[in-house]
Each structure stands twice: as structure tokens, then as C-alpha cells.
């Protein structure tokens, strides 16, 4: 059985008030969620989130970071090592988000180094892949995402990996991939991973890109979609709770 996940990516948003409100909201009603829920706030709030989660009984929430360094220590001003994230209670780290690839020029090589070091530190990387609108229009989608995955495969343990398919044209735009478009790519990723190694079957594949409370259920119902990576809608406690509840199996 693959692990289903709903991961909140707050990006450069949120504050301590939202940390409290989000955990309180998810803990309400002793609701049972089928998915594992992970919150990825900006790094300064990781410890507060971890403390808040620990103080809640009955709700198992996981803490994740949005990025990490490919270095473990040393003279790298401003960087945060995966081992440090682990020490403050992170279980997950998002790596290779399209905003990091495009705005901070992160290459496949750098991303592969981050993924390997994150796993070494005991974190589960959430590797983000996805095509631009132009690449989709040129029929390059499957090729682009499999190349992005191939770049990390040499140094990765598939048993400790999550992949998020996030079409760049769907991120923060309100344009969601149709369930059929998303499933087609997820299936291609699944086939690609299985051809690489038997454990490929078990890698959770998440969809991301304008997931909202009103489209989550139909997306998550697709055979190869194991949950979602949620940006904008993860800043709204009610909406995020509805998305978490949309995972049925
Ligand atoms: P969005 O962002 O849900 O706001 O489109 C998703 C993401 O970038 O992870």
C-alpha cells in the first residue's frame, strides 16, 4: 500500500499565528485523515510548528522544510543543512520546486546532491518535477519529467522518496491540470520508476498546481495520484482541512 500524503507548501507566507491556527484546525473534531499530513512553513517557524504538534495529542502531523543545502556544514552563509532540519524535527524536505529551479537557478545536478544529502540525514525528500507550458505544447511533458527524475536516480533510495508532479503552468495560476492530464503523467512516472526498480511501485506520487477544496477529491481519486502538494490553498485553514479530507484511500 502506497502512503498517501497531503503536503502544505507555505512558500514565503505565514507567521506564528498561522502555525497555531493550522494545527488547531487540523486537530479539531478528532477527524481521522487517510493521508499523512505534512506542513512546510518557512524555516524560522519549523521549531514552533514542531513544538505545537508535539503538544497536540491524538493528531499525527509531520513537519517539513521547503528547501535545504547540498552541504552538511561549513562556510556557506545563509544555508541550512538537512541534518539541522532533522534535528529540529523535520521528517520531509521539498527539493527542486519549480520556483527554486527558475528563480534560484537550481540545476538537476544540485538537486540530486540535495536529495542524496537529505536522505543521508534521515529526511524524506519531496522531489518536484514538471514541465512549462511551452514544453507541454511541444509534446515534451513526459520527456521533461522523466529526465528530471533520472537526474536523481543514481544516488537515491526509492524507499525514502516522494515525487510531486507540478506542471509549472498550473502553479499559482488557478489553472489545474485535468484529472486525466495529471493521471497520464503520473502513470508515465510510475511506469518509468517501475522499469528502474521494483520499489518504484511504492513511491508516493503527488499532484501539485492549483489544488483547491473543490477539485482535490477528483484529482486524488485517480489511480496513480497519491495525494497533493498544496500551495495557496494551504494558507487557509478551512480549505486545507477540506483538501486533507479529500484523500479517501
Ligand atoms: P499552488 O502551488 O497550489 O498555489 O498552485 C503549488 C506549489 O507550488 O507547490
Coordinates of C-alpha atoms and ligand atoms in Angstrom, one line a residue:
X1 CA 0.0 0.0 0.0
X2 CA 1.5 3.3 -1.0
X3 CA 1.5 6.1 1.6
X4 CA -0.9 8.9 0.7
X5 CA 0.2 12.4 1.6
X6 CA -1.1 15.9 1.6
X7 CA 1.7 18.4 1.9
X8 CA 1.3 22.1 2.6
X9 CA 3.9 24.3 1.0
X10 CA 3.5 27.8 2.6
X11 CA 6.3 29.3 0.4
X12 CA 7.3 32.8 1.7
X13 CA 4.0 33.1 3.6
X14 CA 2.5 32.6 7.1
X15 CA 3.5 33.5 10.6
X16 CA 3.3 32.1 14.1
X17 CA -0.4 32.8 14.3
X18 CA -1.0 30.6 11.2
X19 CA 1.2 27.9 12.8
X20 CA -1.1 27.8 15.8
X21 CA -4.3 28.2 13.8
X22 CA -3.4 25.4 11.3
X23 CA -2.5 22.8 13.9
X24 CA -5.6 23.7 15.9
X25 CA -7.8 23.5 12.8
X26 CA -6.4 20.1 11.8
X27 CA -6.8 18.7 15.3
X28 CA -10.5 19.7 15.5
X29 CA -13.3 17.2 15.6
X30 CA -10.9 14.3 16.2
X31 CA -11.1 13.8 12.4
X32 CA -9.3 10.8 11.0
X33 CA -7.3 11.6 7.9
X34 CA -6.5 8.8 5.4
X35 CA -3.4 10.8 4.3
X36 CA -0.3 11.7 6.2
X37 CA -0.3 15.4 6.6
X38 CA 2.9 17.4 6.3
X39 CA 3.2 21.2 6.9
X40 CA 6.2 23.0 5.3
X41 CA 6.3 26.5 6.8
X42 CA 9.3 29.0 6.2
X43 CA 12.3 27.7 8.2
X44 CA 12.1 30.2 11.1
X45 CA 8.7 28.6 12.1
X46 CA 9.8 25.0 12.0
X47 CA 10.6 24.7 15.7
X48 CA 7.4 26.4 16.7
X49 CA 5.4 24.1 14.5
X50 CA 7.2 21.1 15.9
X51 CA 6.5 22.2 19.5
X52 CA 2.9 22.8 18.7
X53 CA 2.5 19.4 17.0
X54 CA 4.1 17.7 20.0
X55 CA 1.7 19.4 22.3
X56 CA -1.3 18.0 20.5
X57 CA -2.3 14.6 21.5
X58 CA -4.1 12.4 19.0
X59 CA -3.1 14.2 15.8
X60 CA -0.1 12.9 13.9
X61 CA 1.2 15.8 11.8
X62 CA 4.6 15.8 10.2
X63 CA 6.9 18.8 9.7
X64 CA 8.8 19.5 6.5
X65 CA 11.1 22.2 5.1
X66 CA 10.8 23.9 1.8
X67 CA 14.5 23.6 0.8
X68 CA 17.9 22.5 2.2
X69 CA 21.5 22.9 1.4
X70 CA 23.6 20.4 -0.6
X71 CA 26.3 21.0 2.1
X72 CA 26.4 19.5 5.5
X73 CA 28.4 22.2 7.3
X74 CA 31.0 24.9 6.7
X75 CA 31.3 28.4 5.3
X76 CA 28.1 28.6 3.4
X77 CA 26.4 31.7 4.7
X78 CA 22.6 31.6 4.8
X79 CA 22.4 27.8 4.1
X80 CA 20.6 25.2 6.2
X81 CA 21.9 21.6 6.3
X82 CA 19.5 18.7 6.1
X83 CA 20.9 17.4 9.4
X84 CA 19.9 20.6 11.1
X85 CA 16.4 20.3 9.7
X86 CA 16.3 16.8 11.1
X87 CA 17.5 18.0 14.5
X88 CA 14.6 20.4 14.8
X89 CA 12.0 17.7 14.0
X90 CA 11.6 17.7 10.2
X91 CA 10.7 14.4 8.5
X92 CA 10.4 15.8 5.0
X93 CA 12.0 18.4 2.8
X94 CA 10.8 19.8 -0.6
X95 CA 13.6 19.8 -3.1
X96 CA 13.7 21.1 -6.7
X97 CA 10.4 23.1 -6.6
X98 CA 9.9 24.9 -9.9
X99 CA 10.4 28.3 -8.1
X100 CA 13.8 27.1 -6.9
X101 CA 14.7 25.8 -10.4
X102 CA 13.6 29.0 -12.2
X103 CA 14.2 31.8 -9.6
X104 CA 17.3 30.5 -8.0
X105 CA 18.7 28.6 -11.0
X106 CA 18.9 25.2 -9.3
X107 CA 20.2 22.6 -11.7
X108 CA 19.4 18.9 -11.8
X109 CA 22.9 18.2 -10.5
X110 CA 22.4 20.4 -7.5
X111 CA 19.0 19.0 -6.8
X112 CA 20.4 15.4 -7.0
X113 CA 23.1 16.4 -4.4
X114 CA 20.4 17.9 -2.1
X115 CA 18.2 14.8 -2.4
X116 CA 21.1 12.5 -1.6
X117 CA 22.2 14.5 1.4
X118 CA 18.7 14.9 2.7
X119 CA 18.3 11.1 2.6
X120 CA 21.6 10.6 4.4
X121 CA 20.3 13.0 7.2
X122 CA 17.2 10.9 7.6
X123 CA 14.8 13.2 5.8
X124 CA 12.4 12.1 3.1
X125 CA 12.9 14.4 0.1
X126 CA 9.8 15.5 -1.9
X127 CA 11.3 15.9 -5.3
X128 CA 9.3 18.3 -7.5
X129 CA 9.2 17.9 -11.3
X130 CA 7.1 19.4 -14.0
X131 CA 7.0 20.9 -17.5
X132 CA 6.5 24.5 -18.6
X133 CA 3.5 25.4 -20.9
X134 CA 5.8 25.6 -23.9
X135 CA 7.2 22.2 -23.2
X136 CA 3.7 20.8 -22.9
X137 CA 2.7 22.4 -26.1
X138 CA 5.7 20.9 -27.8
X139 CA 4.7 17.4 -26.6
X140 CA 7.7 17.3 -24.2
X141 CA 6.0 16.7 -20.9
X142 CA 6.9 13.0 -20.3
X143 CA 10.4 13.5 -21.5
X144 CA 11.0 16.5 -19.3
X145 CA 9.7 14.9 -16.1
X146 CA 11.4 11.6 -16.6
X147 CA 14.7 13.5 -17.3
X148 CA 14.3 15.4 -14.1
X149 CA 13.7 12.2 -12.2
X150 CA 16.6 10.4 -14.0
X151 CA 18.9 13.1 -12.7
X152 CA 18.5 11.9 -9.1
X153 CA 18.1 8.2 -9.6
X154 CA 21.8 7.3 -9.4
X155 CA 22.1 8.4 -5.8
X156 CA 18.6 7.9 -4.4
X157 CA 16.9 5.3 -2.1
X158 CA 13.5 4.9 -3.7
X159 CA 12.1 3.6 -0.4
X160 CA 12.6 7.1 1.1
X161 CA 11.4 9.3 -1.7
X162 CA 8.2 11.2 -2.6
X163 CA 7.8 12.8 -6.0
X164 CA 5.4 15.7 -6.7
X165 CA 4.4 16.3 -10.3
X166 CA 3.7 20.0 -10.6
X167 CA 3.1 21.4 -14.1
X168 CA 4.7 24.8 -14.0
X169 CA 1.8 26.4 -15.8
X170 CA -0.6 25.2 -13.1
X171 CA 1.3 26.5 -10.1
X172 CA -0.4 29.5 -8.5
X173 CA -2.3 30.3 -11.7
X174 CA -5.7 28.8 -10.9
X175 CA -5.2 26.5 -14.0
X176 CA -5.3 23.0 -12.7
X177 CA -4.4 20.1 -14.8
X178 CA -7.4 18.0 -15.6
X179 CA -7.6 14.7 -13.7
X180 CA -6.9 12.9 -17.0
X181 CA -3.9 15.1 -17.8
X182 CA -2.5 14.6 -14.3
X183 CA -3.2 10.8 -14.3
X184 CA -1.5 10.4 -17.7
X185 CA 1.8 11.9 -16.4
X186 CA 1.6 10.1 -13.0
X187 CA 1.1 6.8 -14.8
X188 CA 4.1 7.6 -17.0
X189 CA 6.2 8.4 -14.0
X190 CA 5.0 5.2 -12.3
X191 CA 6.0 3.1 -15.3
X192 CA 9.3 4.8 -15.5
X193 CA 10.1 4.2 -11.8
X194 CA 9.0 0.6 -12.0
X195 CA 11.2 -0.1 -15.0
X196 CA 14.1 1.3 -12.9
X197 CA 13.4 -0.8 -9.8
X198 CA 10.6 -2.8 -8.2
X199 CA 10.4 -0.3 -5.3
X200 CA 9.2 2.3 -7.9
X201 CA 5.7 0.9 -7.4
X202 CA 5.7 2.2 -3.8
X203 CA 7.0 5.8 -4.4
X204 CA 4.1 8.2 -3.5
X205 CA 3.3 10.4 -6.4
X206 CA 1.6 13.7 -5.5
X207 CA 0.0 16.2 -7.8
X208 CA 0.5 19.9 -7.3
X209 CA -0.7 23.0 -9.1
X210 CA -3.8 25.0 -8.0
X211 CA -5.3 22.2 -6.0
X212 CA -8.3 23.6 -4.1
X213 CA -11.0 22.1 -1.9
X214 CA -13.3 21.8 -4.9
X215 CA -11.0 19.9 -7.2
X216 CA -9.0 17.8 -4.8
X217 CA -11.3 14.9 -4.5
X218 CA -11.5 14.1 -8.2
X219 CA -7.7 14.5 -8.6
X220 CA -6.9 12.3 -5.6
X221 CA -9.3 9.7 -6.9
X222 CA -7.0 9.0 -9.9
X223 CA -5.3 5.7 -9.8
X224 CA -1.7 6.9 -9.7
X225 CA -2.2 10.1 -7.7
X226 CA -1.4 9.5 -4.0
X227 CA -2.2 13.0 -2.7
X228 CA -1.1 16.6 -3.3
X229 CA 1.4 19.3 -2.7
X230 CA -0.7 22.4 -1.9
X231 CA 0.5 26.0 -2.2
X232 CA -2.0 28.8 -2.0
X233 CA -4.9 26.8 -0.6
X234 CA -2.7 25.5 2.3
X235 CA -2.7 29.0 3.8
X236 CA -6.4 28.8 4.5
X237 CA -7.2 26.5 7.5
X238 CA -10.7 25.6 6.3
X239 CA -9.7 24.9 2.8
X240 CA -6.6 22.9 3.7
X241 CA -8.6 20.8 6.1
X242 CA -11.1 20.0 3.3
X243 CA -8.3 19.1 1.0
X244 CA -6.8 16.7 3.6
X245 CA -10.2 15.1 4.0
X246 CA -10.4 14.6 0.2
X247 CA -8.0 11.7 0.3
X248 CA -10.2 8.6 0.6
X249 CA -7.9 5.7 0.3
Ligands
LIG1 P1 -0.4 26.3 -5.8 O1 1.2 25.9 -5.5 O2 -1.2 25.2 -5.1 O3 -0.5 27.6 -5.2 O4 -0.6 26.2 -7.2 C1 1.6 24.6 -5.5 C2 3.1 24.5 -5.3 O5 3.8 25.4 -5.8 O6 3.6 23.6 -4.6

